[in-house]
Tab-separated table of C-alpha atoms in Angstrom:
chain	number	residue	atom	x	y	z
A	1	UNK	CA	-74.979	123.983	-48.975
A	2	UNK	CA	-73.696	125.410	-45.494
A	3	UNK	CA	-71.294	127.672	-47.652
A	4	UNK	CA	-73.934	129.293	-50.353
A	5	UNK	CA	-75.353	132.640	-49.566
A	6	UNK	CA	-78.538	133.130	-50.120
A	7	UNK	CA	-79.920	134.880	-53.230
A	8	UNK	CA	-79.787	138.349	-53.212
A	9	UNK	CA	-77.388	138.805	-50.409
A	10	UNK	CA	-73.236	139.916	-51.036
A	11	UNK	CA	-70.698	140.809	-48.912
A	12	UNK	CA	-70.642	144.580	-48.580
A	13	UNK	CA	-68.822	146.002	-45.570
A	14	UNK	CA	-67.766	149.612	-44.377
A	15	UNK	CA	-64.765	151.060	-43.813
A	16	UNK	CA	-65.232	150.919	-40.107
A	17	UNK	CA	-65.889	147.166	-40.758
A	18	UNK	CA	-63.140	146.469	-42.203
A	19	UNK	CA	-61.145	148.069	-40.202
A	20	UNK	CA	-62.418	147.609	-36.689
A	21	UNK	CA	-63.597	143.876	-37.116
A	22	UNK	CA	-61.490	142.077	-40.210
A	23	UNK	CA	-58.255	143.975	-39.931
A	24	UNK	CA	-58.394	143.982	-35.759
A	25	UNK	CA	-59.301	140.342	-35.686
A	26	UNK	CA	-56.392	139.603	-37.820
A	27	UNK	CA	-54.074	141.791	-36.007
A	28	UNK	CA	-55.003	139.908	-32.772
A	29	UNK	CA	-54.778	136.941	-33.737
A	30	UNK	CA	-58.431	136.019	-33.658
A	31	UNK	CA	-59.018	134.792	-37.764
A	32	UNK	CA	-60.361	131.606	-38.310
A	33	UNK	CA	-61.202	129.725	-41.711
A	34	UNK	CA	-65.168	131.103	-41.699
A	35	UNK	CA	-63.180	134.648	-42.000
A	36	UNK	CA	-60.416	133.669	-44.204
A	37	UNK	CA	-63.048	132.751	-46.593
A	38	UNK	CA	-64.690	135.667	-47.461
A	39	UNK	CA	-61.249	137.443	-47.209
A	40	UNK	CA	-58.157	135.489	-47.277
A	41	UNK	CA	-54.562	136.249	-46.196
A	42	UNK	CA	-52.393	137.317	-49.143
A	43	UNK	CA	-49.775	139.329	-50.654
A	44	UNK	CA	-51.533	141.261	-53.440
A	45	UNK	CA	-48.343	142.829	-54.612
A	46	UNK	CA	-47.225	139.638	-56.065
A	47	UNK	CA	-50.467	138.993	-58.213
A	48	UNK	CA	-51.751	140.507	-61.413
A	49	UNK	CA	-54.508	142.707	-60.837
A	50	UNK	CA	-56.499	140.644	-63.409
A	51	UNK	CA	-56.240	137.449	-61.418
A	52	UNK	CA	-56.919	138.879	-58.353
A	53	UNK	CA	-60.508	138.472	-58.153
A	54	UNK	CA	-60.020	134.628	-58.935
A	55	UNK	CA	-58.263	134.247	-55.998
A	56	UNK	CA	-60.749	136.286	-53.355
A	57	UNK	CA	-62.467	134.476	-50.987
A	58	UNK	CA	-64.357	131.716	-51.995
A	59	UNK	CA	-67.566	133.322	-50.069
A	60	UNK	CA	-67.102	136.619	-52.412
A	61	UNK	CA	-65.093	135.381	-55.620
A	62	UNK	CA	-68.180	135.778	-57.831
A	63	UNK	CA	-68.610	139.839	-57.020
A	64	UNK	CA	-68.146	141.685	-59.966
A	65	UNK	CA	-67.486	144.843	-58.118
A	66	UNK	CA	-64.554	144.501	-55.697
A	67	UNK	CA	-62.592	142.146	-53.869
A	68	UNK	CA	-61.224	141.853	-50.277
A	69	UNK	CA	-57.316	140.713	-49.166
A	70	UNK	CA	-55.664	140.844	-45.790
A	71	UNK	CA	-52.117	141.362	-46.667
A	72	UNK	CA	-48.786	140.241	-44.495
A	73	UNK	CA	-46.206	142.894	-44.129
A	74	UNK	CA	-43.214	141.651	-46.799
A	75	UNK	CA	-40.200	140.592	-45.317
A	76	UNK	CA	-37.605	143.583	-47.018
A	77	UNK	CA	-40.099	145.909	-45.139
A	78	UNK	CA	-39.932	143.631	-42.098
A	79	UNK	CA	-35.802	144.752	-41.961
A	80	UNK	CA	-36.834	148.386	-42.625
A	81	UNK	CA	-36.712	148.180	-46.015
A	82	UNK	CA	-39.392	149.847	-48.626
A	83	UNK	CA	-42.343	147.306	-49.654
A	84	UNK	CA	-42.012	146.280	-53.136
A	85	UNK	CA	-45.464	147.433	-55.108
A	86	UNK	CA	-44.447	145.881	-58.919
A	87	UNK	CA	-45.840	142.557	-60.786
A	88	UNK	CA	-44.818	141.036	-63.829
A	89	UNK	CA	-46.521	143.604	-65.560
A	90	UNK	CA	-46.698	146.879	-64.096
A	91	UNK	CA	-46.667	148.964	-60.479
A	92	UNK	CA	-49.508	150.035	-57.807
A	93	UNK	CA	-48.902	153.540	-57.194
A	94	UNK	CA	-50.067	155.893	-54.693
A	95	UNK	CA	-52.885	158.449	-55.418
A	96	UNK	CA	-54.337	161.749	-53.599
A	97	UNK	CA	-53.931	161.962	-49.750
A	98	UNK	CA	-53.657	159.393	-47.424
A	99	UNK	CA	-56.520	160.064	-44.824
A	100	UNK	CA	-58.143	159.027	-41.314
A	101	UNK	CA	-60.800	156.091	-41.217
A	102	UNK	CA	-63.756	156.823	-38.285
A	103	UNK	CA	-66.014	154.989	-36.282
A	104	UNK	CA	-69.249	156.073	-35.784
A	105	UNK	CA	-68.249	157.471	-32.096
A	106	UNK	CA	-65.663	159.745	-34.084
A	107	UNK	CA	-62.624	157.856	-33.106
A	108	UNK	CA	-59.954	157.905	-35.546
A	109	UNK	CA	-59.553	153.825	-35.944
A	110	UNK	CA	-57.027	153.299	-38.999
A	111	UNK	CA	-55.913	155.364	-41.860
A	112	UNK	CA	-56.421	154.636	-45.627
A	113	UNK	CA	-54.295	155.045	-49.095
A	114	UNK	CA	-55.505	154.729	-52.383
A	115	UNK	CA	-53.099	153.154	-55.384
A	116	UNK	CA	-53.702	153.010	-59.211
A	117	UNK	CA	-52.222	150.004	-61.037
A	118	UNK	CA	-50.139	150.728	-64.469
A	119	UNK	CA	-48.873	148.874	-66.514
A	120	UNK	CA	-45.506	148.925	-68.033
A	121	UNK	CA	-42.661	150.762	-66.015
A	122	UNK	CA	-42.111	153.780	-64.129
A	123	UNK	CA	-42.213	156.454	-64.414
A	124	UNK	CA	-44.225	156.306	-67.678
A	125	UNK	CA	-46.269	153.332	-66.854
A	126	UNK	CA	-49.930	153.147	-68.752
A	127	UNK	CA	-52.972	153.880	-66.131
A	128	UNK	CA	-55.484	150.998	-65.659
A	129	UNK	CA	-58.564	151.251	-64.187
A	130	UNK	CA	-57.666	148.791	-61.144
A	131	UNK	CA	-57.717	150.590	-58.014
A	132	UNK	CA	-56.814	149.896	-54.199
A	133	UNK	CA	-57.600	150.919	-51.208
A	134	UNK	CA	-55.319	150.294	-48.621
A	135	UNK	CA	-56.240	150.182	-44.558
A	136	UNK	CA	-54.059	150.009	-41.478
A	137	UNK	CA	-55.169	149.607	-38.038
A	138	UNK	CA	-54.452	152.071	-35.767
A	139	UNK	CA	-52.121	150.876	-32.568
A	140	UNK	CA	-54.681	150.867	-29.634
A	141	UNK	CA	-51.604	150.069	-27.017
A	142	UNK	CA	-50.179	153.567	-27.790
A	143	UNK	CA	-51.495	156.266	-25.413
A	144	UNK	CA	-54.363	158.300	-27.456
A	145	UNK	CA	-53.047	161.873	-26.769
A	146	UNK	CA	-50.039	161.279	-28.493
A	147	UNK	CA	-50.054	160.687	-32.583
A	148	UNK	CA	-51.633	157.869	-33.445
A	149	UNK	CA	-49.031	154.675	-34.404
A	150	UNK	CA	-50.585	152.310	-37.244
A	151	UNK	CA	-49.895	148.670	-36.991
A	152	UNK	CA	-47.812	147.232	-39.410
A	153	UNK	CA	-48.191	143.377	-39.328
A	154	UNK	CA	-51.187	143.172	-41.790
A	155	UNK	CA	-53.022	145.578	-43.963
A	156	UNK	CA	-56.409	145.150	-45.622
A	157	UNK	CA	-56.414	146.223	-49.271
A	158	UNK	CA	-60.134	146.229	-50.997
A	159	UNK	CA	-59.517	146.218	-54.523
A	160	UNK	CA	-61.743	147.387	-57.595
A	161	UNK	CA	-62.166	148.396	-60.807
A	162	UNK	CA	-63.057	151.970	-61.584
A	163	UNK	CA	-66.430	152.243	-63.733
A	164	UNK	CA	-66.498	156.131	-64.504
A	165	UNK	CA	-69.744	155.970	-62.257
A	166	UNK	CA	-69.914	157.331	-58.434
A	167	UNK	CA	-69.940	154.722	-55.883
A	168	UNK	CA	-70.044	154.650	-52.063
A	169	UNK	CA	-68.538	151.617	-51.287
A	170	UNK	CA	-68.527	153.429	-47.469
A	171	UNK	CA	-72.258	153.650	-46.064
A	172	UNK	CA	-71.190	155.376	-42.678
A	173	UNK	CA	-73.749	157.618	-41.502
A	174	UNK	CA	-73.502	161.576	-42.311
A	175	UNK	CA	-72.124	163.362	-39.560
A	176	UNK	CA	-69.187	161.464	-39.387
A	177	UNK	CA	-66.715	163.291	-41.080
A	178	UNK	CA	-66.771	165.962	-38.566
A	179	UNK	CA	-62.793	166.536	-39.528
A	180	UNK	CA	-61.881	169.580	-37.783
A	181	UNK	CA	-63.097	168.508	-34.307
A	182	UNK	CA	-61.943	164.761	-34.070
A	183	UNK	CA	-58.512	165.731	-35.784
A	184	UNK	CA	-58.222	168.126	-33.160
A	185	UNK	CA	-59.984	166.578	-30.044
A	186	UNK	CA	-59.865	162.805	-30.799
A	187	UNK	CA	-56.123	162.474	-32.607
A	188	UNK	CA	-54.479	165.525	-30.815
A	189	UNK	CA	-52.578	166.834	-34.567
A	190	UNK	CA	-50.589	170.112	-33.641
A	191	UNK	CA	-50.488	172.206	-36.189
A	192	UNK	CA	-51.283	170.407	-39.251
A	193	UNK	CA	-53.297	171.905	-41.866
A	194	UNK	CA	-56.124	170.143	-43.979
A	195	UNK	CA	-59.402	170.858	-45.691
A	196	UNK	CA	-62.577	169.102	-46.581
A	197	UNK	CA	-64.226	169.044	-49.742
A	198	UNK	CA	-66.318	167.023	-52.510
A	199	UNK	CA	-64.715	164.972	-54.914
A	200	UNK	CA	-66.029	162.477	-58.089
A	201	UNK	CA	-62.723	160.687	-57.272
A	202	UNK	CA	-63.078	160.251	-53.733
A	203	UNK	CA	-66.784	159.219	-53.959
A	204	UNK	CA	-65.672	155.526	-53.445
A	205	UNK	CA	-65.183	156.893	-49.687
A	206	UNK	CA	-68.411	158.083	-48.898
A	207	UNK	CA	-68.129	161.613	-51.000
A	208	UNK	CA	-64.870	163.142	-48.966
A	209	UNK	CA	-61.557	164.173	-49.388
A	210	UNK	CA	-59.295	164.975	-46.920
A	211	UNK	CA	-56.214	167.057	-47.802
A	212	UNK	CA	-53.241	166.826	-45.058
A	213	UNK	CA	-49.915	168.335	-45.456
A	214	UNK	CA	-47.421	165.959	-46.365
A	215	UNK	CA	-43.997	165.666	-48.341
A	216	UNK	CA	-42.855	163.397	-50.847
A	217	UNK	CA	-40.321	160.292	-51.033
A	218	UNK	CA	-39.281	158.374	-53.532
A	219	UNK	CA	-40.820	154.637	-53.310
A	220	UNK	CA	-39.425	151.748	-55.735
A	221	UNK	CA	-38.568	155.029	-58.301
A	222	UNK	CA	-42.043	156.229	-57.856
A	223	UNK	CA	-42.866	159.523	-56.194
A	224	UNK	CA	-45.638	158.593	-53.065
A	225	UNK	CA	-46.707	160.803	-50.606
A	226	UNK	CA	-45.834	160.476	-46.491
A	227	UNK	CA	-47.966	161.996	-44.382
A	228	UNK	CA	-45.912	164.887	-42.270
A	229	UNK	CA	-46.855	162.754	-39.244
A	230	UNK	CA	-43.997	161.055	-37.841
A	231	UNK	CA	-45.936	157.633	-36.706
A	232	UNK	CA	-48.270	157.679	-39.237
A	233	UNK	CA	-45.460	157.940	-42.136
A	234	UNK	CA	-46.726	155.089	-45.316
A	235	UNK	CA	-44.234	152.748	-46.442
């Protein structure tokens, strides 16, 4: 009985939760079994989209809406290898921008990529509708007027099925997305370019995209974006 949650109640964090509680609590070694069970530790690169909600937290396996995984950095990418990103059936594949999560101070606190799952092979793989978001802490040892450094040891990955609908999985409060003065003041970016503006797509993220200048590498055979900054460059 200790374990239900009462009626009406679900397990619907922010960004700035995730990232600043979940993710640094795993990072730092402070997880224990209450936390594992609402989001538990594993590689969701090795799973089937299909069965991953079967295998979410036992606290949050019977949300219909998205699901929550703390994920270990894979060995190849361990030895400076790429990550691999394909299942039995298909490939994740990075989508849009890679951008800055904030806390509510304006203090750039991780960084976020979104996939889309397809089925088949690359590159002509069939779109699903399963979607990721992927969140990395940022390194709080590095000195904060340099470029921020993201930790690599564990990501967070919510994952979701798109419904056509628009959704704010994010609740932080408006204001927040001040992006010219905290990339400027609070992560110190020289001369990188960006822009802010509405998007249906990005509405999952609180109803902003942010657009940073970036080239492109080849990942797995798949074409992903890297951000142009050197420490913050996605596997």
């Amino acid at each position: 009985m200790a374990d239900e949650v009462t009626i009406g109640f679900r397990f619907y964090p922010t960004e700035e939760e995730l990232v600043s509680f979940y993710l640094r609590n795993q990072l730092e070694g402070r997880s224990d079994d209450s936390m594992h069970r609402v989001i538990p530790v594993l590689d969701v690169f090795e799973v089937e989209p299909s069965h991953l909600p079967n295998v979410a937290g036992v606290r949050c396996r019977g949300d219909a809406e998205q699901w929550f995984f703390v994920v270990p950095r894979q060995e190849r990418e361990a030895r400076g290898g790429r990550p691999s990103r394909t299942t039995g059936s298909g490939y994740w594949k990075a989508t849009g921008s890679p951008g800055p999560v904030f806390s509510k101070d304006n203090k750039m606190i991780g960084a976020k990529k979104t996939m889309v799952f397809y089925t088949g092979k690359a590159p002509t793989g069939r779109k699903t509708k399963w979607k990721m978001n992927e969140y990395h802490a940022v390194d709080e040892t590095v000195n904060a007027s340099t470029i921020p450094k993201l930790r690599r040891e564990f990501s967070l990955c919510r994952v979701y099925i798109t419904t056509g609908s628009s959704r704010a999985f994010d609740r932080r409060p408006e204001g927040v997305l001040q992006t010219e003065r905290m990339l400027t003041s609070d992560v110190a970016v020289a001369e990188t370019s960006f822009r802010v503006e509405s998007s249906l797509e990005t509405s999952i993220s609180g109803g902003e995209h942010i657009d940073v200048s970036m080239n492109t590498e080849f990942v797995d055979g798949l074409s992903e974006p890297m951000w142009d900054w050197e420490q913050l460059t996605w596997p």
